[in-house]
């Protein structure tokens, strides 16, 4: 039996670690589950809708850019691409921290508001957040117009290498991954 030299062992370990399918951001973390408070800065930036429980109702390719407004609301500019007619639509929604939250600046539940009318569509609650800026994902419970749904949004367009971690998070939240519909990854509106 030949013994590996320390330098070869290091290279072998480096190669193995580099080629594993799980990076630190792709590991399920229990402390990301059901947060009680949230730094809203972790929600800013671009998010891609990866899967949801709305089925055919949410079949478009959607992504959004979130920014914090001066009053603490989150402005979510959504872009929806319909591949059938190659049409792009964009619209804004306001995510306003629930006023019942004692610390609205760190709330995990938001009212969904149409900016031009201030009409409240429903609520969204963050139930899981991996805040990695490159490989992060969020699981959201949404209740709009009396219809409940769960959505998974990711920082990457095609997070297939994160599917195991996302499914683990769903299962830990007592959600069945088989009830989620994956969305197409052709984001034709993206500039």
XYZ file of N, CA and C in Angstrom:
573
model
N 0.839 -1.169 0.000
C 0.000 0.000 0.000
C 0.889 1.240 0.000
N 0.625 2.127 -0.945
C 1.425 3.342 -1.009
C 0.757 4.447 -0.211
N 1.559 5.199 0.451
C 1.094 6.290 1.293
C 1.106 7.577 0.469
N 0.031 8.357 0.552
C -0.001 9.635 -0.144
C 0.883 10.636 0.581
N 1.594 11.419 -0.188
C 2.381 12.497 0.397
C 1.409 13.558 0.906
N 1.800 14.302 1.942
C 0.908 15.335 2.481
C 0.415 16.314 1.407
N 1.288 16.680 0.473
C 0.851 17.625 -0.565
C -0.191 16.986 -1.479
N -0.040 15.696 -1.773
C -1.028 15.003 -2.606
C -2.351 14.837 -1.857
N -2.258 14.564 -0.571
C -3.456 14.413 0.243
C -4.234 15.727 0.272
N -3.518 16.844 0.434
C -4.154 18.153 0.436
C -4.858 18.405 -0.887
N -4.186 18.129 -2.006
C -4.792 18.321 -3.323
C -6.010 17.420 -3.502
N -5.908 16.183 -3.028
C -7.025 15.260 -3.139
C -8.226 15.787 -2.348
N -7.986 16.232 -1.101
C -9.063 16.769 -0.277
C -9.651 18.032 -0.892
N -8.783 18.907 -1.395
C -9.240 20.135 -2.030
C -10.121 19.804 -3.230
N -9.706 18.830 -4.034
C -10.473 18.411 -5.204
C -11.833 17.857 -4.771
N -11.847 17.033 -3.751
C -13.105 16.443 -3.269
C -14.045 17.516 -2.732
N -13.524 18.433 -1.944
C -14.352 19.485 -1.370
C -14.879 20.403 -2.467
N -14.021 20.736 -3.416
C -14.413 21.613 -4.505
C -15.484 20.991 -5.389
N -15.517 19.680 -5.488
C -16.435 19.018 -6.388
C -17.656 18.425 -5.710
N -17.870 18.733 -4.453
C -19.086 18.250 -3.806
C -20.251 19.080 -4.318
N -21.428 18.514 -4.288
C -22.592 19.235 -4.791
C -23.183 20.154 -3.738
N -22.657 20.159 -2.544
C -23.203 21.011 -1.493
C -22.153 22.001 -1.015
N -22.419 23.285 -1.277
C -21.612 24.329 -0.673
C -22.270 24.705 0.642
N -21.653 25.601 1.385
C -22.242 25.990 2.658
C -23.616 26.613 2.474
N -23.821 27.359 1.386
C -25.115 28.000 1.173
C -26.168 27.012 0.703
N -25.765 25.795 0.349
C -26.699 24.805 -0.162
C -27.030 23.746 0.878
N -26.826 24.082 2.136
C -27.118 23.155 3.230
C -28.311 23.708 3.992
N -29.269 22.838 4.291
C -30.438 23.245 5.070
C -29.988 23.689 6.461
N -30.479 24.842 6.888
C -30.140 25.372 8.212
C -31.420 25.591 8.992
N -31.554 24.874 10.089
C -32.768 24.937 10.900
C -33.055 26.353 11.402
N -32.008 27.131 11.697
C -32.242 28.473 12.240
C -32.791 29.444 11.183
N -32.870 29.022 9.909
C -33.486 29.850 8.860
C -34.998 29.652 8.805
N -35.476 28.678 9.568
C -36.874 28.257 9.535
C -37.722 29.148 10.446
N -38.890 29.563 9.956
C -39.840 30.367 10.724
C -39.172 31.495 11.519
N -38.516 32.418 10.835
C -37.851 33.509 11.564
C -38.873 34.365 12.310
N -38.457 34.889 13.445
C -39.337 35.767 14.221
C -39.029 37.238 13.941
N -37.869 37.504 13.392
C -37.518 38.855 12.965
C -36.610 38.733 11.742
N -36.506 39.829 11.008
C -35.807 39.768 9.731
C -35.212 41.122 9.384
N -33.947 41.124 9.003
C -33.321 42.325 8.471
C -33.806 42.463 7.029
N -34.616 43.460 6.753
C -35.218 43.608 5.430
C -34.191 43.830 4.327
N -32.990 44.255 4.681
C -31.934 44.399 3.676
C -31.600 43.051 3.026
N -31.861 41.952 3.737
C -31.584 40.625 3.186
C -32.575 40.242 2.095
N -33.664 40.988 1.983
C -34.656 40.724 0.944
C -34.438 41.568 -0.309
N -33.592 42.580 -0.228
C -33.415 43.465 -1.378
C -32.660 42.756 -2.497
N -32.867 43.261 -3.712
C -32.200 42.691 -4.880
C -33.153 41.855 -5.714
N -32.594 41.068 -6.612
C -33.376 40.284 -7.570
C -33.695 38.897 -7.032
N -34.953 38.487 -7.240
C -35.439 37.163 -6.885
C -36.192 36.575 -8.066
N -35.990 35.287 -8.315
C -36.671 34.569 -9.394
C -37.665 33.584 -8.786
N -38.913 33.608 -9.293
C -39.895 32.631 -8.834
C -39.496 31.269 -9.393
N -39.243 30.321 -8.501
C -38.777 28.986 -8.907
C -39.909 27.965 -8.905
N -40.730 27.998 -7.864
C -41.838 27.057 -7.778
C -42.912 27.612 -6.853
N -44.131 27.107 -7.011
C -45.207 27.519 -6.116
C -46.295 26.459 -6.102
N -47.290 26.683 -5.251
C -48.411 25.735 -5.140
C -49.651 26.260 -5.851
N -49.498 27.285 -6.696
C -50.648 27.842 -7.404
C -51.004 27.050 -8.653
N -50.141 26.123 -9.069
C -50.418 25.317 -10.262
C -50.459 26.168 -11.514
N -51.460 25.967 -12.341
C -51.568 26.668 -13.623
C -51.807 28.166 -13.488
N -52.331 28.596 -12.353
C -52.620 30.013 -12.174
C -51.356 30.863 -12.223
N -50.246 30.313 -11.843
C -49.000 31.068 -11.830
C -48.002 30.502 -12.813
N -48.401 30.323 -14.084
C -47.517 29.634 -15.033
C -46.508 30.546 -15.711
N -46.607 31.862 -15.528
C -45.663 32.764 -16.173
C -44.300 32.719 -15.518
N -43.326 33.228 -16.230
C -41.966 33.325 -15.716
C -41.844 34.693 -15.052
N -41.662 34.701 -13.744
C -41.685 35.960 -13.002
C -40.405 36.130 -12.199
N -39.906 37.358 -12.215
C -38.832 37.719 -11.295
C -39.121 39.118 -10.789
N -38.494 39.472 -9.696
C -38.747 40.775 -9.110
C -37.506 41.390 -8.514
N -37.530 42.709 -8.451
C -36.459 43.485 -7.822
C -37.054 44.191 -6.619
N -36.493 43.926 -5.448
C -37.011 44.501 -4.203
C -36.059 45.576 -3.695
N -36.652 46.685 -3.277
C -35.874 47.752 -2.643
C -36.669 48.279 -1.452
N -35.941 48.828 -0.497
C -36.576 49.396 0.698
C -36.848 50.869 0.452
N -38.084 51.288 0.712
C -38.445 52.691 0.577
C -38.138 53.421 1.880
N -38.131 54.727 1.824
C -37.767 55.535 2.994
C -38.721 55.333 4.175
N -39.967 54.930 3.913
C -40.924 54.726 5.006
C -40.882 53.310 5.576
N -39.959 52.467 5.079
C -39.816 51.106 5.584
C -40.559 50.060 4.774
N -41.440 50.504 3.850
C -42.104 49.554 2.961
C -41.083 48.964 1.995
N -41.405 47.788 1.467
C -40.587 47.196 0.418
C -41.322 47.384 -0.907
N -40.631 47.912 -1.900
C -41.186 48.049 -3.244
C -40.694 46.859 -4.052
N -41.626 46.063 -4.562
C -41.285 44.890 -5.365
C -41.765 45.141 -6.787
N -40.822 45.383 -7.696
C -41.146 45.543 -9.105
C -41.069 44.169 -9.744
N -42.229 43.689 -10.184
C -42.325 42.344 -10.744
C -42.339 42.399 -12.266
N -41.648 41.445 -12.885
C -41.592 41.320 -14.338
C -42.093 39.925 -14.683
N -43.118 39.878 -15.517
C -43.704 38.590 -15.883
C -43.579 38.412 -17.391
N -43.046 37.266 -17.779
C -42.846 36.944 -19.192
C -43.770 35.802 -19.581
N -44.549 36.018 -20.629
C -45.403 34.971 -21.159
C -44.732 34.433 -22.420
N -44.165 33.207 -22.369
C -43.448 32.674 -23.524
C -44.354 32.364 -24.718
N -45.657 32.185 -24.472
C -46.565 31.874 -25.578
C -46.651 33.021 -26.581
N -46.748 34.246 -26.095
C -46.830 35.389 -27.014
C -45.626 36.331 -26.875
N -44.624 35.897 -26.122
C -43.395 36.670 -25.896
C -43.693 38.073 -25.375
N -44.672 38.156 -24.493
C -45.079 39.429 -23.928
C -44.480 39.611 -22.533
N -44.004 40.821 -22.267
C -43.481 41.175 -20.950
C -44.418 42.175 -20.296
N -44.703 41.936 -19.026
C -45.489 42.880 -18.243
C -44.685 43.196 -16.993
N -44.802 44.414 -16.536
C -44.184 44.752 -15.257
C -45.194 45.530 -14.423
N -45.115 45.334 -13.136
C -45.993 46.038 -12.218
C -45.327 46.060 -10.852
N -45.773 47.017 -10.051
C -45.228 47.178 -8.705
C -46.240 46.711 -7.676
N -45.716 46.157 -6.592
C -46.516 45.930 -5.402
C -45.713 46.459 -4.224
N -46.426 46.837 -3.200
C -45.805 47.292 -1.959
C -45.957 46.169 -0.942
N -44.879 45.846 -0.269
C -44.922 44.909 0.854
C -44.739 45.751 2.107
N -45.851 45.967 2.817
C -45.829 46.817 4.010
C -45.813 45.939 5.253
N -44.803 46.128 6.120
C -44.788 45.357 7.361
C -46.111 45.506 8.102
N -46.628 44.406 8.613
C -47.905 44.453 9.333
C -47.812 45.435 10.487
N -48.806 46.288 10.606
C -48.795 47.306 11.665
C -48.906 46.686 13.048
N -49.400 45.458 13.126
C -49.526 44.807 14.434
C -48.189 44.296 14.960
N -47.180 44.274 14.102
C -45.864 43.798 14.521
C -45.215 44.852 15.417
N -44.705 44.456 16.603
C -44.090 45.430 17.510
C -42.810 46.052 16.943
N -42.163 45.393 16.006
C -40.954 45.933 15.372
C -41.121 45.858 13.859
N -41.860 46.798 13.251
C -42.137 46.689 11.823
C -40.884 46.655 10.949
N -39.797 47.267 11.430
C -38.558 47.271 10.624
C -37.914 45.893 10.542
N -38.366 44.949 11.363
C -37.830 43.588 11.289
C -38.950 42.544 11.167
N -40.102 42.993 10.652
C -41.263 42.111 10.516
C -40.995 40.996 9.515
N -41.670 39.876 9.704
C -41.580 38.755 8.763
C -42.883 38.578 7.990
N -43.892 39.397 8.330
C -45.174 39.319 7.638
C -45.533 40.693 7.080
N -46.062 40.679 5.854
C -46.304 41.915 5.123
C -47.698 41.913 4.503
N -48.289 43.107 4.387
C -49.482 43.278 3.571
C -49.013 43.489 2.136
N -49.744 42.934 1.176
C -49.452 43.134 -0.246
C -50.408 44.210 -0.737
N -49.850 45.334 -1.185
C -50.661 46.502 -1.530
C -50.408 46.913 -2.978
N -51.498 47.257 -3.672
C -51.390 47.831 -5.019
C -51.113 49.318 -4.823
N -49.956 49.824 -5.282
C -49.558 51.205 -4.972
C -50.541 52.280 -5.426
N -51.096 52.159 -6.613
C -51.945 53.235 -7.132
C -53.285 53.348 -6.413
N -53.743 52.267 -5.805
C -55.053 52.285 -5.161
C -54.981 52.072 -3.652
N -53.864 51.670 -3.148
C -53.657 51.265 -1.750
C -54.567 50.102 -1.359
N -55.060 49.371 -2.348
C -55.884 48.193 -2.108
C -55.007 47.066 -1.564
N -55.447 46.446 -0.479
C -54.692 45.348 0.115
C -55.128 44.032 -0.530
N -54.177 43.400 -1.246
C -54.465 42.127 -1.923
C -54.459 40.949 -0.964
N -53.644 41.055 0.090
C -53.514 39.957 1.037
C -52.245 40.108 1.844
N -51.667 38.969 2.231
C -50.451 38.997 3.054
C -49.424 37.995 2.542
N -48.193 38.264 2.878
C -47.083 37.335 2.662
C -46.311 37.216 3.965
N -45.895 35.982 4.268
C -45.084 35.750 5.461
C -43.868 34.921 5.065
N -42.699 35.371 5.487
C -41.459 34.636 5.243
C -41.412 33.465 6.217
N -41.383 32.233 5.693
C -41.336 31.066 6.575
C -39.967 30.378 6.544
N -39.126 30.728 5.556
C -37.754 30.213 5.513
C -36.945 31.180 4.667
N -35.747 31.513 5.129
C -34.875 32.403 4.363
C -33.433 31.936 4.455
N -32.871 31.600 3.302
C -31.431 31.406 3.160
C -30.960 32.691 2.508
N -30.233 33.519 3.249
C -29.912 34.862 2.771
C -28.592 34.964 2.008
N -28.062 33.850 1.543
C -26.843 33.906 0.751
C -27.099 34.778 -0.484
N -26.249 35.801 -0.730
C -26.520 36.732 -1.836
C -26.454 36.084 -3.225
N -25.772 34.970 -3.361
C -25.669 34.324 -4.667
C -26.601 33.123 -4.808
N -26.688 32.295 -3.774
C -27.449 31.048 -3.852
C -28.626 30.998 -2.890
N -29.055 32.126 -2.372
C -30.126 32.136 -1.383
C -31.481 31.786 -1.962
N -32.398 31.430 -1.073
C -33.792 31.217 -1.473
C -34.696 31.543 -0.300
N -35.941 31.807 -0.633
C -36.931 32.169 0.374
C -38.203 31.364 0.112
N -38.833 30.912 1.195
C -40.125 30.235 1.104
C -41.139 31.175 1.755
N -42.192 31.466 1.014
C -43.178 32.462 1.424
C -44.558 31.829 1.496
N -45.275 32.112 2.576
C -46.693 31.752 2.650
C -47.475 32.984 2.222
N -48.345 32.807 1.242
C -49.098 33.934 0.698
C -50.592 33.656 0.806
N -51.327 34.672 1.217
C -52.779 34.587 1.258
C -53.310 35.810 0.529
N -53.843 35.590 -0.691
C -54.380 36.688 -1.477
C -55.817 36.389 -1.847
N -56.685 37.322 -1.522
C -58.105 37.205 -1.853
C -58.672 35.874 -1.358
N -58.223 35.431 -0.193
C -58.718 34.197 0.402
C -58.079 32.926 -0.139
N -57.151 33.054 -1.061
C -56.475 31.880 -1.634
C -55.073 31.754 -1.049
N -54.801 30.610 -0.427
C -53.486 30.382 0.172
C -52.565 29.689 -0.816
N -51.294 30.066 -0.769
C -50.282 29.442 -1.623
C -48.926 29.576 -0.951
N -48.009 28.743 -1.381
C -46.617 28.848 -0.966
C -45.791 29.098 -2.222
N -44.792 29.966 -2.084
C -43.917 30.299 -3.193
C -42.476 30.090 -2.765
N -41.641 29.669 -3.707
C -40.200 29.566 -3.480
C -39.531 30.467 -4.514
N -38.801 31.453 -4.035
C -38.056 32.347 -4.909
C -36.571 32.166 -4.610
N -35.765 32.295 -5.657
C -34.328 32.045 -5.524
C -33.525 33.212 -6.079
N -32.277 33.273 -5.687
C -31.380 34.310 -6.211
C -30.854 33.963 -7.606
N -30.899 32.681 -7.957
C -30.390 32.261 -9.263
C -31.546 31.857 -10.170
N -31.345 32.001 -11.482
C -32.387 31.662 -12.455
C -32.736 30.182 -12.439
N -31.729 29.354 -12.342
C -31.953 27.914 -12.393
C -31.232 27.249 -11.221
N -31.899 27.147 -10.092
C -31.255 26.621 -8.887
C -31.352 25.099 -8.753
N -31.266 24.379 -9.861
C -31.446 22.919 -9.806
C -30.447 22.254 -8.863
N -29.254 22.842 -8.693
C -28.276 22.253 -7.769
C -28.663 22.480 -6.309
N -29.703 23.279 -6.066
C -30.178 23.532 -4.708
C -31.463 22.773 -4.402
N -31.946 21.996 -5.350
C -33.250 21.352 -5.186
C -33.337 20.513 -3.920
N -32.285 19.761 -3.591
C -32.300 18.932 -2.389
C -32.471 19.790 -1.141
N -31.767 20.897 -1.069
C -31.863 21.788 0.087
C -33.251 22.427 0.167
N -33.774 22.853 -0.971
C -35.103 23.460 -0.997
C -36.150 22.439 -0.566
N -36.062 21.224 -1.099
C -37.025 20.179 -0.719
C -36.913 19.819 0.762
N -35.701 19.798 1.289
C -35.513 19.532 2.724
C -36.203 20.609 3.550
N -36.018 21.869 3.165
C -36.659 22.974 3.889
C -38.178 22.851 3.816
N -38.708 22.492 2.649
C -40.156 22.327 2.507
C -40.669 21.223 3.427
N -39.973 20.101 3.439
C -40.380 18.976 4.287
C -40.328 19.345 5.769
N -39.280 20.075 6.174
C -39.166 20.497 7.575
C -40.291 21.443 7.979
N -40.854 22.144 6.986
C -41.981 23.040 7.237
C -43.324 22.318 7.056
N -43.266 20.981 6.936
C -44.452 20.143 6.719
C -45.170 20.474 5.418
N -44.400 20.808 4.382
C -44.938 21.075 3.053
C -44.487 19.960 2.113
N -45.368 19.515 1.248
C -45.068 18.427 0.325
C -44.470 18.992 -0.960
N -43.186 18.711 -1.243
C -42.564 19.225 -2.467
C -43.295 18.811 -3.740
N -44.027 17.689 -3.698
C -44.750 17.222 -4.890
C -45.936 18.123 -5.234
N -46.354 18.961 -4.304
C -47.468 19.875 -4.561
C -47.001 21.204 -5.162
N -45.698 21.330 -5.364
C -45.133 22.549 -5.933
C -44.888 22.354 -7.429
N -45.203 23.383 -8.204
C -44.973 23.376 -9.639
C -43.729 24.210 -9.936
N -42.755 23.605 -10.605
C -41.560 24.359 -11.001
C -41.907 25.237 -12.192
N -41.353 26.425 -12.185
C -41.600 27.396 -13.240
C -40.528 27.292 -14.317
N -40.873 27.636 -15.554
C -39.861 27.668 -16.618
C -38.780 28.694 -16.270
N -37.590 28.476 -16.763
C -36.474 29.367 -16.420
C -36.097 30.303 -17.573
N -37.007 30.512 -18.504
C -36.777 31.468 -19.591
C -37.368 32.805 -19.168
N -36.510 33.684 -18.657
C -36.960 34.991 -18.189
C -36.749 36.013 -19.294
N -37.640 35.993 -20.285
C -37.497 36.823 -21.479
C -37.536 38.306 -21.225
N -38.078 38.747 -20.109
C -38.149 40.184 -19.808
C -36.837 40.718 -19.260
N -35.982 39.840 -18.829
C -34.798 40.296 -18.095
C -33.867 41.117 -18.975
N -33.421 42.225 -18.401
C -32.495 43.104 -19.117
C -31.143 43.086 -18.464
